[in-house]
Every structure is written in C-alpha cells, then in structure tokens.
Coordinates of C-alpha atoms in Angstrom, one line a residue:
Chain A
M1 CA 88.8 94.4 70.6
S2 CA 88.2 97.8 69.1
Y3 CA 87.1 99.7 72.2
E4 CA 89.1 101.2 75.0
I5 CA 88.2 102.7 78.4
L6 CA 89.3 106.3 78.9
K7 CA 89.4 108.5 82.0
H8 CA 86.2 109.8 83.6
T9 CA 85.9 110.9 87.2
A10 CA 82.7 109.1 88.2
D11 CA 81.6 107.0 85.3
I12 CA 83.0 105.0 82.4
R13 CA 84.1 106.7 79.1
L14 CA 84.4 104.2 76.2
H15 CA 86.1 105.0 72.9
V16 CA 84.9 102.7 70.1
T17 CA 86.4 102.4 66.5
A18 CA 85.2 100.2 63.6
N19 CA 85.5 99.8 59.9
S20 CA 81.8 100.5 59.3
Y21 CA 78.9 102.2 61.0
K22 CA 77.1 98.9 61.4
Y23 CA 80.2 97.3 63.0
L24 CA 80.5 100.3 65.3
L25 CA 77.2 99.4 66.8
S26 CA 78.3 95.7 67.3
E27 CA 81.6 96.8 68.9
A28 CA 79.8 99.3 71.2
L29 CA 77.4 96.5 72.2
A30 CA 80.4 94.3 73.1
G31 CA 81.8 97.1 75.2
V32 CA 78.5 97.5 77.1
C33 CA 78.1 93.7 77.6
N34 CA 81.7 93.2 78.7
T35 CA 81.3 96.0 81.2
L36 CA 78.2 94.4 82.6
K37 CA 79.7 90.9 82.8
E38 CA 83.3 90.0 81.8
H39 CA 82.9 86.2 81.9
V40 CA 79.8 84.5 80.7
D41 CA 79.0 80.8 81.2
K42 CA 79.0 79.5 77.6
S43 CA 77.3 76.3 78.7
S44 CA 74.0 78.0 79.5
P45 CA 71.3 78.0 76.7
E46 CA 71.5 80.6 74.0
I47 CA 68.7 83.2 74.0
V48 CA 67.6 85.4 71.1
R49 CA 65.9 88.8 71.6
N50 CA 64.6 91.2 69.0
A51 CA 65.2 94.9 69.1
I52 CA 63.6 97.6 67.0
V53 CA 64.9 101.1 67.2
E54 CA 64.1 104.4 65.4
S55 CA 66.0 107.6 66.1
A56 CA 66.7 111.1 64.7
D57 CA 70.3 110.5 63.5
R58 CA 73.2 108.1 63.6
T59 CA 74.5 109.1 67.0
A60 CA 71.0 108.8 68.6
L61 CA 70.5 105.4 66.9
L62 CA 73.7 104.1 68.4
V63 CA 72.9 105.3 71.9
D64 CA 69.2 104.3 71.7
F65 CA 70.2 100.8 70.4
L66 CA 72.6 100.3 73.3
N67 CA 70.0 101.5 75.8
E68 CA 67.5 99.0 74.3
A69 CA 70.0 96.2 74.8
L70 CA 70.8 97.4 78.3
A71 CA 67.1 97.4 79.3
L72 CA 66.6 93.9 77.8
A73 CA 69.7 92.7 79.7
H74 CA 68.5 94.1 83.0
I75 CA 64.9 92.9 82.7
N76 CA 65.8 89.4 81.5
K77 CA 69.1 89.1 83.4
E78 CA 71.2 88.2 80.4
V79 CA 74.1 89.6 78.3
Y80 CA 74.4 89.6 74.6
I81 CA 77.4 88.2 72.7
G82 CA 76.2 88.6 69.1
V83 CA 74.0 90.7 67.0
I84 CA 72.5 90.3 63.5
F85 CA 70.9 93.3 61.9
T86 CA 68.0 92.3 59.7
H87 CA 67.2 96.0 58.7
F88 CA 69.7 98.8 59.0
S89 CA 69.7 102.5 58.0
D90 CA 71.1 105.7 59.5
T91 CA 68.0 106.2 61.6
A92 CA 66.3 102.8 62.1
L93 CA 67.3 99.2 62.7
R94 CA 65.9 95.8 63.5
A95 CA 68.3 93.5 65.2
Q96 CA 68.5 89.9 66.6
L97 CA 70.5 89.8 69.8
T98 CA 72.0 86.5 70.8
G99 CA 72.9 86.1 74.5
R100 CA 73.0 84.0 77.6
G101 CA 71.4 84.2 81.0
V102 CA 73.5 85.3 84.0
S103 CA 72.8 85.1 87.7
G104 CA 74.1 88.7 88.3
F105 CA 76.3 91.4 86.8
D106 CA 79.8 92.5 87.6
R107 CA 78.9 96.2 87.3
D108 CA 75.8 98.3 87.0
I109 CA 75.4 100.5 83.9
K110 CA 72.4 102.7 84.6
A111 CA 72.4 104.0 81.1
V112 CA 74.4 104.9 78.0
T113 CA 74.3 108.7 77.9
Y114 CA 74.3 111.1 74.9
H115 CA 77.0 113.1 76.7
E116 CA 79.9 113.8 74.2
A117 CA 78.5 111.1 71.9
E118 CA 79.1 111.9 68.2
V119 CA 79.5 109.3 65.6
L120 CA 82.3 110.4 63.2
Q121 CA 84.2 108.9 60.3
N122 CA 87.9 109.8 60.7
E123 CA 90.5 110.7 58.1
E124 CA 91.5 107.0 57.7
G125 CA 87.9 106.2 56.9
K126 CA 87.2 104.4 60.2
W127 CA 84.1 105.1 62.3
E128 CA 84.4 106.2 65.9
V129 CA 82.5 107.4 68.9
T130 CA 83.1 108.2 72.5
L131 CA 80.4 107.2 75.0
V132 CA 79.9 107.8 78.7
F133 CA 78.1 105.2 80.7
D134 CA 76.4 106.2 83.9
I135 CA 77.6 103.8 86.6
Chain B
M1 CA 90.2 123.9 80.4
F2 CA 89.3 126.4 83.1
T3 CA 91.8 128.2 85.3
K4 CA 91.4 130.5 88.3
K5 CA 91.8 133.5 85.9
D6 CA 88.4 132.7 84.5
L7 CA 86.7 133.1 87.9
K8 CA 85.8 136.2 89.8
R9 CA 86.3 135.9 93.6
I10 CA 83.1 136.8 95.4
S11 CA 84.4 135.6 98.8
D12 CA 87.0 133.1 100.1
I13 CA 84.5 130.3 99.3
L14 CA 82.4 131.6 96.5
W15 CA 83.5 132.2 92.9
E16 CA 81.7 133.4 89.8
I17 CA 82.0 132.8 86.1
P18 CA 80.5 136.0 84.6
K19 CA 77.8 135.8 82.0
S20 CA 80.3 137.4 79.5
Y21 CA 82.5 134.3 79.6
R22 CA 80.5 132.6 76.8
S23 CA 78.0 134.3 74.5
D24 CA 75.3 131.6 75.1
M25 CA 75.2 132.0 78.9
R26 CA 71.9 133.3 80.2
V27 CA 73.0 133.8 83.8
P28 CA 76.4 133.7 85.6
A29 CA 77.6 130.5 87.1
R30 CA 78.6 130.3 90.8
L31 CA 80.9 127.8 92.4
Y32 CA 81.3 127.2 96.2
S33 CA 84.9 126.1 96.8
S34 CA 87.9 126.9 98.8
E35 CA 90.9 128.2 96.8
K36 CA 92.8 125.0 97.5
M37 CA 89.9 122.8 96.3
L38 CA 89.8 124.6 92.9
E39 CA 92.8 122.7 91.7
D40 CA 90.9 119.4 92.0
I41 CA 87.8 120.8 90.4
F42 CA 89.7 122.1 87.3
R43 CA 91.1 118.6 86.7
D44 CA 87.9 117.4 84.9
R45 CA 85.2 119.1 82.8
S46 CA 82.8 119.8 85.5
V47 CA 83.0 123.6 85.3
E48 CA 82.5 123.5 81.5
Q49 CA 79.4 121.4 82.2
L50 CA 78.2 124.1 84.7
V51 CA 78.6 126.8 82.1
N52 CA 76.5 124.6 79.7
V53 CA 73.7 124.5 82.4
S54 CA 73.7 128.3 82.5
T55 CA 72.5 128.4 78.8
L56 CA 69.3 126.5 79.5
L57 CA 65.9 128.3 78.9
G58 CA 64.3 130.0 81.9
I59 CA 67.3 129.5 84.3
Q60 CA 67.1 131.9 87.2
K61 CA 69.9 133.8 89.0
Y62 CA 72.8 131.4 88.6
A63 CA 73.9 127.9 87.7
I64 CA 75.3 126.8 91.0
A65 CA 77.9 124.2 91.9
M66 CA 78.6 122.9 95.3
P67 CA 82.2 122.1 96.6
D68 CA 81.7 118.4 95.9
I69 CA 81.3 119.1 92.1
H70 CA 82.7 116.7 89.7
E71 CA 82.2 115.7 86.1
G72 CA 79.0 114.0 85.3
Y73 CA 77.2 113.8 81.9
G74 CA 75.5 116.9 80.8
F75 CA 74.8 118.5 84.2
P76 CA 77.7 118.3 86.7
I77 CA 77.4 116.3 89.8
G78 CA 77.0 118.8 92.7
G79 CA 74.9 121.1 90.5
V80 CA 71.8 123.2 91.3
A81 CA 69.7 125.1 88.8
A82 CA 66.2 126.6 89.1
F83 CA 63.9 127.3 86.1
D84 CA 60.9 129.5 85.7
V85 CA 57.8 127.3 85.6
E86 CA 56.1 129.4 82.9
E87 CA 59.0 130.1 80.6
G88 CA 61.6 127.5 81.6
I89 CA 62.4 123.9 81.0
I90 CA 62.6 120.6 82.8
S91 CA 65.5 118.3 82.0
P92 CA 65.6 114.5 82.8
G93 CA 69.4 114.4 82.3
S94 CA 69.7 117.2 84.8
V95 CA 68.1 115.1 87.5
G96 CA 70.1 112.0 86.5
Y97 CA 69.4 108.4 85.9
D98 CA 69.2 107.5 89.6
I99 CA 66.1 109.5 90.4
N100 CA 65.9 110.3 94.1
C101 CA 69.2 108.7 94.9
G102 CA 69.4 109.7 98.5
V103 CA 70.3 109.0 102.1
R104 CA 68.5 107.9 105.2
L105 CA 70.0 108.0 108.7
L106 CA 68.7 105.8 111.5
R107 CA 69.7 106.3 115.1
S108 CA 70.0 103.5 117.7
E109 CA 69.7 103.8 121.5
K110 CA 73.1 102.1 121.9
S111 CA 76.5 103.5 122.3
F112 CA 79.7 102.3 120.5
P113 CA 81.1 100.3 123.4
E114 CA 77.8 98.3 123.6
V115 CA 77.9 97.5 119.9
K116 CA 81.6 96.9 119.4
P117 CA 81.7 93.2 120.5
A118 CA 78.9 92.4 118.0
L119 CA 80.1 94.5 115.1
E120 CA 81.3 91.6 112.9
A121 CA 78.0 89.8 113.4
L122 CA 76.0 93.0 112.8
G123 CA 77.9 93.7 109.5
L124 CA 77.3 90.2 108.3
S125 CA 73.7 90.2 109.4
I126 CA 72.9 93.4 107.4
Y127 CA 74.8 92.0 104.4
Q128 CA 72.7 88.9 104.5
E129 CA 69.4 90.8 105.0
V130 CA 69.8 93.6 102.5
P131 CA 70.2 92.3 98.9
S132 CA 73.1 94.1 97.1
G133 CA 75.0 93.9 93.9
V134 CA 73.6 94.1 90.3
G135 CA 70.8 91.8 89.2
R136 CA 69.8 90.6 92.7
S137 CA 66.1 90.6 93.5
G138 CA 64.4 91.8 96.6
R139 CA 61.8 90.2 98.8
L140 CA 58.9 92.0 97.2
K141 CA 58.1 91.4 93.5
L142 CA 55.3 93.8 92.7
K143 CA 53.1 94.1 89.5
G144 CA 50.1 95.9 88.3
K145 CA 48.1 97.8 90.9
D146 CA 50.5 96.8 93.7
L147 CA 53.4 98.4 92.0
D148 CA 51.3 101.5 91.0
S149 CA 50.4 102.0 94.6
V150 CA 54.1 102.2 95.5
L151 CA 54.6 104.7 92.7
M152 CA 51.7 106.8 94.0
G153 CA 52.3 106.4 97.8
G154 CA 56.1 106.1 98.2
A155 CA 57.3 105.1 101.7
Q156 CA 53.8 105.2 103.1
S157 CA 52.7 102.4 100.8
V158 CA 55.2 99.9 102.1
I159 CA 54.6 101.0 105.7
A160 CA 50.9 100.1 105.0
M161 CA 52.2 96.6 104.0
G162 CA 53.8 96.3 107.4
Y163 CA 57.4 97.4 106.6
G164 CA 57.8 100.2 109.1
E165 CA 56.1 102.5 111.5
E166 CA 53.9 105.5 110.8
E167 CA 56.4 107.6 112.8
D168 CA 59.0 106.9 110.1
M169 CA 57.2 109.1 107.6
T170 CA 57.4 112.3 109.7
H171 CA 61.2 112.3 109.3
V172 CA 61.5 112.1 105.5
E173 CA 61.9 114.9 103.0
S174 CA 58.4 115.6 101.5
E175 CA 57.1 112.9 104.0
G176 CA 58.3 110.2 101.6
W177 CA 56.1 110.9 98.7
L178 CA 55.4 113.4 95.9
E179 CA 51.7 113.9 95.2
H180 CA 52.0 114.7 91.5
A181 CA 53.2 111.2 90.7
A182 CA 51.4 109.4 87.9
P183 CA 52.1 105.7 87.4
D184 CA 50.6 105.9 83.9
C185 CA 53.5 108.1 82.9
V186 CA 56.0 105.3 83.8
S187 CA 56.6 102.9 80.9
E188 CA 55.9 99.2 81.2
R189 CA 59.6 98.6 80.5
A190 CA 60.6 100.8 83.5
K191 CA 58.1 98.9 85.7
K192 CA 59.5 95.6 84.5
R193 CA 63.1 96.7 85.2
G194 CA 62.3 97.7 88.8
H195 CA 59.5 95.4 89.8
D196 CA 61.7 93.0 91.8
Q197 CA 64.2 95.6 93.1
L198 CA 62.4 97.2 96.1
G199 CA 64.5 96.6 99.2
T200 CA 67.7 96.2 97.3
M201 CA 70.8 98.4 97.6
G202 CA 72.4 98.0 94.1
A203 CA 76.0 98.6 93.5
G204 CA 78.4 101.4 92.7
N205 CA 78.6 104.0 95.5
H206 CA 75.5 102.7 97.2
F207 CA 75.9 101.3 100.7
V208 CA 74.6 100.7 104.2
E209 CA 77.0 102.0 106.8
V210 CA 77.0 101.5 110.6
G211 CA 78.7 104.5 112.2
R212 CA 79.3 106.2 115.5
I213 CA 79.0 109.8 116.3
E214 CA 82.5 110.9 117.1
R215 CA 81.8 114.7 117.4
I216 CA 78.9 117.0 118.1
F217 CA 79.3 120.5 116.8
D218 CA 75.8 121.9 117.7
K219 CA 74.5 120.5 121.0
T220 CA 71.1 122.1 120.8
T221 CA 70.3 120.8 117.3
A222 CA 71.9 117.4 118.1
Q223 CA 69.6 117.1 121.2
A224 CA 66.5 118.0 119.1
L225 CA 67.5 115.2 116.7
H226 CA 68.1 112.8 119.6
L227 CA 71.8 112.5 118.7
F228 CA 74.5 112.0 121.3
E229 CA 78.3 111.4 121.2
N230 CA 79.4 107.8 120.6
Q231 CA 75.8 106.9 119.6
V232 CA 75.6 104.1 116.9
T233 CA 73.9 105.1 113.7
I234 CA 73.1 103.5 110.4
L235 CA 73.2 105.3 107.1
I236 CA 71.4 103.9 104.0
H237 CA 72.4 105.3 100.5
T238 CA 70.5 104.1 97.5
G239 CA 67.8 105.3 95.0
S240 CA 65.1 104.2 92.6
R241 CA 67.1 101.4 91.0
G242 CA 66.4 100.2 87.5
L243 CA 62.9 101.7 87.5
G244 CA 64.3 105.2 87.8
H245 CA 67.1 104.5 85.4
Q246 CA 64.6 103.5 82.7
V247 CA 62.3 106.5 83.3
A248 CA 65.3 108.8 82.8
T249 CA 66.3 106.9 79.6
D250 CA 62.8 106.9 78.2
Y251 CA 62.3 110.7 78.8
I252 CA 65.7 111.8 77.6
T253 CA 64.9 109.9 74.3
T254 CA 61.5 111.7 74.2
M255 CA 63.0 115.1 74.9
M256 CA 65.6 114.6 72.2
K257 CA 62.8 114.0 69.7
V258 CA 60.6 116.9 70.6
M259 CA 63.3 119.6 71.1
P260 CA 63.2 120.8 67.5
K261 CA 59.4 121.3 67.9
Y262 CA 60.1 123.8 70.7
G263 CA 63.1 125.4 69.0
I264 CA 65.5 124.2 71.7
T265 CA 69.2 123.8 70.9
L266 CA 71.8 122.7 73.4
P267 CA 75.6 122.6 73.9
D268 CA 75.3 119.0 75.1
R269 CA 72.6 116.5 74.1
E270 CA 72.5 115.0 77.5
L271 CA 70.8 118.2 78.8
A272 CA 67.8 117.2 76.6
C273 CA 64.8 119.1 77.9
A274 CA 61.3 120.4 77.1
P275 CA 59.3 123.3 78.4
F276 CA 58.0 122.5 81.9
R277 CA 54.4 123.4 80.8
S278 CA 54.6 121.1 77.7
D279 CA 52.9 117.7 77.6
E280 CA 56.4 116.1 77.6
G281 CA 57.6 118.2 80.5
K282 CA 54.5 117.5 82.6
N283 CA 54.6 113.7 81.8
Y284 CA 58.3 113.6 82.8
F285 CA 57.6 115.5 86.0
S286 CA 54.9 113.0 87.0
A287 CA 57.0 110.0 86.0
M288 CA 60.0 111.4 87.9
A289 CA 57.8 111.9 91.0
A290 CA 56.6 108.2 90.7
S291 CA 60.3 107.1 90.6
A292 CA 61.1 109.3 93.6
N293 CA 58.3 107.6 95.5
F294 CA 59.7 104.2 94.5
A295 CA 63.1 105.3 95.9
W296 CA 61.5 106.4 99.2
A297 CA 59.7 103.1 99.4
N298 CA 63.0 101.3 98.7
R299 CA 64.8 103.1 101.5
Q300 CA 61.8 102.3 103.8
L301 CA 62.0 98.6 103.0
I302 CA 65.8 98.6 103.5
T303 CA 65.1 100.3 106.9
H304 CA 62.8 97.3 107.7
E305 CA 65.6 94.9 106.6
V306 CA 68.2 96.7 108.7
R307 CA 65.9 96.6 111.8
H308 CA 65.4 92.9 111.2
A309 CA 69.2 92.4 111.1
W310 CA 69.7 94.6 114.2
N311 CA 67.1 92.6 116.1
H312 CA 68.7 89.3 115.0
V313 CA 72.0 90.4 116.6
F314 CA 70.8 92.2 119.7
G315 CA 67.4 90.6 120.3
Q316 CA 65.2 92.3 122.9
T317 CA 68.0 94.4 124.3
G318 CA 68.6 96.2 121.0
G319 CA 66.0 98.9 121.5
T320 CA 64.5 100.7 118.5
L321 CA 66.1 102.1 115.3
H322 CA 64.4 105.5 114.7
V323 CA 64.6 107.5 111.4
V324 CA 66.5 110.7 111.9
Y325 CA 65.9 112.0 108.4
D326 CA 65.9 111.0 104.7
V327 CA 67.0 113.3 101.9
A328 CA 66.9 113.1 98.1
H329 CA 70.0 114.3 96.2
N330 CA 68.9 113.7 92.6
I331 CA 65.6 115.3 92.0
A332 CA 63.6 118.2 90.5
K333 CA 61.1 119.9 92.8
L334 CA 58.5 122.6 92.3
E335 CA 59.3 125.3 94.9
E336 CA 58.7 129.0 95.6
H337 CA 61.8 131.1 95.9
E338 CA 62.4 134.9 96.1
I339 CA 64.0 136.2 93.0
S340 CA 64.6 139.9 92.4
Q341 CA 62.5 140.6 95.5
E342 CA 59.5 138.7 94.1
K343 CA 58.1 135.2 95.0
K344 CA 58.4 133.0 92.0
N345 CA 57.5 129.3 91.3
V346 CA 60.6 127.5 90.0
V347 CA 61.6 123.9 89.2
V348 CA 64.7 123.4 91.2
H349 CA 67.0 120.7 89.7
R350 CA 69.4 119.2 92.3
K351 CA 71.8 116.6 90.8
G352 CA 74.2 115.4 93.4
A353 CA 72.9 118.2 95.7
T354 CA 70.7 118.2 98.7
R355 CA 67.7 120.3 99.8
A356 CA 68.8 122.4 102.8
F357 CA 65.9 124.6 103.8
P358 CA 66.6 126.5 107.1
N359 CA 66.4 124.1 110.1
Q360 CA 65.9 121.0 107.9
P361 CA 68.3 118.1 108.7
V362 CA 70.8 117.4 105.9
L363 CA 72.8 114.1 105.5
I364 CA 76.2 114.1 103.8
P365 CA 77.7 110.7 103.3
G366 CA 81.5 110.6 103.0
S367 CA 83.7 107.7 101.9
M368 CA 83.9 104.4 103.8
G369 CA 87.1 105.3 105.6
T370 CA 86.6 108.9 106.6
A371 CA 83.4 110.4 107.9
S372 CA 79.8 111.4 107.2
Y373 CA 78.0 114.4 108.5
V374 CA 74.7 115.5 109.8
L375 CA 74.1 119.2 109.0
I376 CA 71.2 121.6 109.4
G377 CA 70.0 123.8 106.6
G378 CA 71.3 127.4 107.1
E379 CA 69.5 130.7 106.8
K380 CA 71.5 131.7 103.8
S381 CA 70.5 128.7 101.7
L382 CA 67.2 130.2 100.5
E383 CA 68.8 133.5 99.5
E384 CA 72.0 132.0 97.9
S385 CA 71.4 128.4 96.6
F386 CA 67.7 127.9 96.2
G387 CA 67.7 126.1 99.5
S388 CA 70.4 123.6 98.5
T389 CA 73.8 122.3 99.7
C390 CA 76.3 119.6 98.8
H391 CA 75.6 115.9 98.7
G392 CA 78.8 114.0 99.6
A393 CA 82.5 114.1 99.3
G394 CA 82.6 114.0 95.5
R395 CA 84.8 111.8 93.5
R396 CA 88.3 112.8 92.5
M397 CA 89.8 109.6 91.0
S398 CA 88.2 107.6 88.1
R399 CA 86.9 104.2 88.8
T400 CA 89.4 102.7 86.3
Q401 CA 92.3 104.3 88.0
A402 CA 91.0 103.2 91.4
R403 CA 90.8 99.6 90.1
K404 CA 94.3 99.8 88.7
T405 CA 96.0 101.4 91.7
I406 CA 94.1 100.0 94.7
R407 CA 93.8 96.3 95.7
G408 CA 90.4 95.6 97.3
S409 CA 91.8 92.9 99.6
V410 CA 94.6 95.2 100.9
L411 CA 92.1 98.0 101.3
K412 CA 89.8 95.8 103.3
E413 CA 92.6 94.9 105.6
E414 CA 93.7 98.5 106.0
L415 CA 90.1 99.5 106.9
K416 CA 90.0 96.6 109.4
Q417 CA 93.1 98.0 111.1
Q418 CA 91.2 101.2 111.5
G419 CA 88.3 99.4 113.2
I420 CA 86.0 99.3 110.1
V421 CA 84.4 96.0 109.3
I422 CA 83.8 95.5 105.5
N423 CA 81.2 93.2 103.9
A424 CA 81.4 93.7 100.1
G425 CA 80.3 91.8 97.0
S426 CA 83.6 92.0 95.3
F427 CA 87.1 93.4 95.8
P428 CA 87.3 95.4 92.5
S429 CA 84.0 97.2 93.4
L430 CA 85.4 97.9 96.9
A431 CA 88.6 99.3 95.3
E432 CA 86.5 101.7 93.2
E433 CA 85.0 103.2 96.4
A434 CA 88.3 103.6 98.3
P435 CA 88.5 106.7 100.5
S436 CA 91.4 108.0 98.3
A437 CA 89.1 108.0 95.3
Y438 CA 87.1 110.8 97.0
K439 CA 87.7 114.4 98.0
D440 CA 88.2 115.4 101.6
V441 CA 84.6 115.4 103.0
D442 CA 85.7 117.6 105.9
A443 CA 86.9 120.3 103.4
V444 CA 83.7 120.0 101.4
V445 CA 81.5 120.4 104.6
D446 CA 83.7 123.3 105.9
V447 CA 82.9 125.3 102.7
V448 CA 79.1 125.0 103.0
H449 CA 79.3 125.6 106.8
Q450 CA 81.4 128.8 106.1
A451 CA 78.9 129.8 103.4
G452 CA 76.1 129.5 105.9
I453 CA 74.0 127.4 103.6
A454 CA 74.2 124.4 105.9
K455 CA 75.7 124.2 109.4
K456 CA 77.6 121.3 111.0
V457 CA 75.7 119.3 113.7
A458 CA 77.6 116.0 114.0
R459 CA 80.4 114.0 112.4
L460 CA 79.9 110.3 112.1
R461 CA 82.7 107.8 111.7
P462 CA 82.1 104.5 109.9
I463 CA 82.5 101.3 111.9
A464 CA 81.0 98.8 109.5
V465 CA 80.3 99.1 105.7
I466 CA 78.1 96.9 103.7
K467 CA 78.3 97.2 99.9
G468 CA 77.3 95.4 96.7

C-alpha cells in the first residue's frame, strides 16, 4: 500500500506515492475505494466501466479522474479494484475500471478536492501527491 | 502557523488580521473568538485559509470567521465572505460540496416526562423510518420532470406530493426555495447521483436528534416560537446529498478551466471561481439554487418520515410536530447590505455559517452528548457579519484520531448512562462524531451572543440520536 492517511480536522488527508505518474493515479484510486469500502465481496460479479477525462494539467487530471470514479461508484453503487489505462498523457486519459457491486459504503466521500493537491516528483524520483477528501 | 501576535484585538471576542499581513490581501480578515479559543483555532490551517479568502476578487469589508472555524478545503468552515455582484466572483468551493447542508427544528406538544418511557421505541422508530448511511435509497426515486419540479420548487414541491403541510413552508429560510434555480444547469450525472436520495440522511455528521429544552434564556422570543422548558424537540441535520456534491464537483472543474480566460489566479485551487456576471458564474448560481431546493425538499421529506415515526409510537395522543425553523449553513445568496454607507448588492458566501438577520431564528447543532441552541438573529449581524453567525460547535479532533482513541461501543454506553439513546449505523462512524471531537458549543455560542450577532433563546439537550 503506497498511501497513508494524515491528520485533517474535519476531512481525510491522503498522501500517495508511486514509482510513476500513471501508477500514482492507480494508487490514489485504491485510496479512494478503500475509504469508501474496506472489504468488498469478491464473489459478486465483476463490472467494467469506462472513464474518459481531459484536464488542464497533471494535478487536475488526477483529481478529475478520481472524481469521475467517485461519481460512477456512487451512481452505480460499486467500488473499483483495478484500472487499465488505454490512453494516457499528462492532460488526458481513457481508462477501464474494474469493480464490484456493493450494498452500501463504509464512508461517504463527497468529493476529492483540489485543496493542497500538487503532483510532484521528489528527489528520489518517486511521484507523490497529498489529497483532501471532503467527508 | 499563526499566533496571537499576528492578530489585532478589536474587542474581547473580535480579532483582525490586517490587510498588510500579506501583500495579496484585498481586505482585512476578522475572527470572532474568545482569547481562550484561539489556541484551538491555531492548531490547524483555518486562519491561513481565511487569509486566502481575503484575496478573492470583489470581496467587501472583511473575510469573516465565526468561533466554530476549523480547517476545510479552500474556504474555512465557519467562514463568511461577500462579493460585489458587478465586479466580484462566485466560488463553488466556497459554498462547499454539501450545498444547503442545514438544520430544521421540529417542536412537539409533549414534555420530556411524557416521552421518556417511549424514548427507546422512538429512537428505533425514527432509525427505521429515515434511511441513513451511504448508498441507501429513499422512498422517492424521481426522474425527468418530477425531479426537475423538486429542483425548481424545493420543499413546496414535496408538500404538493403529500409530504407535509402548507404551514411548514412559512417557517423555512427563503420559504424553502430559491427562485433562480434552473434544473437545466444541473448535469445529468448530478441528477443520477441524487435521484433516489430524497428523504435520506446520509452519513458523517448528519443526524436526527430528539432533544428536550433544558433552559430558556429569552422568554419572550421562546414564547413567540412556541417553545417551553422541558419540551421535546427534533432536530434534522442533512443537505443536498449526492446531487449537491456532484454540482459542486462539476462547477469547480468548470471554473478551473475558465479562470485563465478571466485572468484569475488563486492561492488555492479549491477556491476556483468565475465572475458572478459571467455565463459560468450565472450557471453555477442557478445550479446551486436547484441543489439548495433539493436539500429543502430532502429535509421536508425527512420531516414527514419523522412525523410518521412519532405517530407510530404515540398514536393519536402524540399531537402535531410543527416546524420551528429551517436554516441553510452552506450557501451563496444574493443580498443587499450597507457597505460604506451605501446599499450594495452582494453575493454572500456562507460555508459552515448561518444567516442571522435580526429577529430570524437560528439553529446551532452541537455534538451528540452536549447541547444544541436556538438563537435569534441580532441587530449587529447586518452591520458586522453580513447578517451571519456560527453554524455549530466546530470540530477540534480529526476523524482518524477519533477512530483511534474512542471506541464506539464504549461511547454508546457512556451516552446511555447520561440518558441519551443512540441508534447508529456503525460504531466507527459513531466514534468519529464523539462529543470530545468537537469544540465546546457553549463557548462558541457565548461568543456570538456577546458580539450581538445572534442572541441565545433556548438550550436543547439531546435525549436520542439517530445517525448513519
């Protein structure tokens, strides 16, 4: 697991690290989905959803992608356990999300916010971002 | 990190961060707080967020923080800011994701001793009647024109469907609807996300709380509101659910994309905004109003569900549950205020703050083990805070820390010992909302009372709490 929950007074602050920008999105998605529902019934049928996102920059693409997944999760009552990117650039992506249906969620995430969000590559070459979820 | 040295004392309960503190501030920032409460406030980044608000285009007089201020995202919770309609902005993130999150208070005709023997049954009946938690559907699943009529008509639209009384509408802020709502400005995705959520409470800090009036401070106002000591009341705290969350997400994304066109730069992206008179600004204002109407319809439908639960327990002897008042505490409203001795139209953003026009009832929910308050808007509110006051106790402990340090099962037992019946969806969620995770609501209310922006009318003590 390459994300950790940090202190925030009212909401959830998540710090995510990964070896690549693409992997950063996958890990952040795992952080969102684990917050929504920690244990998913793996015997329920697998579902595939498509997501298309275009944004101004890397940080916005990450946040917009997570909010896309969040909206799909809430509308269809499912959580996503895998993602395959069929197109990927710094400002646009196409993704196939693999998930399973749930009867309810452990927690509500109203949205992934842009507050403090900035995708950076650190001195070790790893990619990182801190995200605040509105709970 | 801020310290007291950065603040100028205006009075014992009002502090100012001068415009000179940071070069990008357009106006000073003002903070209502006792000296003691400042220590709690400085623990997080809320004051820094307040300073960021003071940099927004068209802001008038001050960026204002109420004593329940705590760190949010972009705009602090407990914040108020007013923007010139001609030269200023509107900001979805400064309203928040739960558009028209708010509180409604119902009053019964019964006193506590009459209700006490049936309290367990009442708590359970409300828990069964009002869907709670994340992902649970409500009794109404609306689409197309039916959903649009709710987005246009607010509480009135569900009363027309048979879920309430005409009289209910007269005791709601803005009479339960905003006329500039436009369902066409709400995305299909937002409508899908909210279409089955009318009449549901949700999770987090949302609740239905049965309480008793333990103290009356202002007898005349209490009588006018038909409130009496030991009376049993019911407080409903929820908002626009997934529909409002998606509207906020949609328009923050839109604003992010168009800000370069308007030459807007920000210290925090979450304050994303557009000129109020721009197409994007107008569309958001209309979509926000539609979401606010959805929230008022939601609290109206929950009122119907609570009445059903009440009648189930008390039958014909239960009397009527009347609406005392209903307030929004996450909203942007077009209002006229006096600025530099001239009347001016401004868009007042209240995020975790409540409208408190003189003589208007104000509802302040506290934590589940302490107290909630009925206040009345004070004369000074228009002059000092754009007719606004606080919205609750305000958090002081993070959710993560609360889960780590408080056991939900132990908390439930402790509250039971204090005579408070709990019906909650899960123990971890209950732990997150423990009384110790919140500031002292009495201290918060004392500040706004002393400031004269809202005056104390009654203190309510919880006797049964229903949560997702």
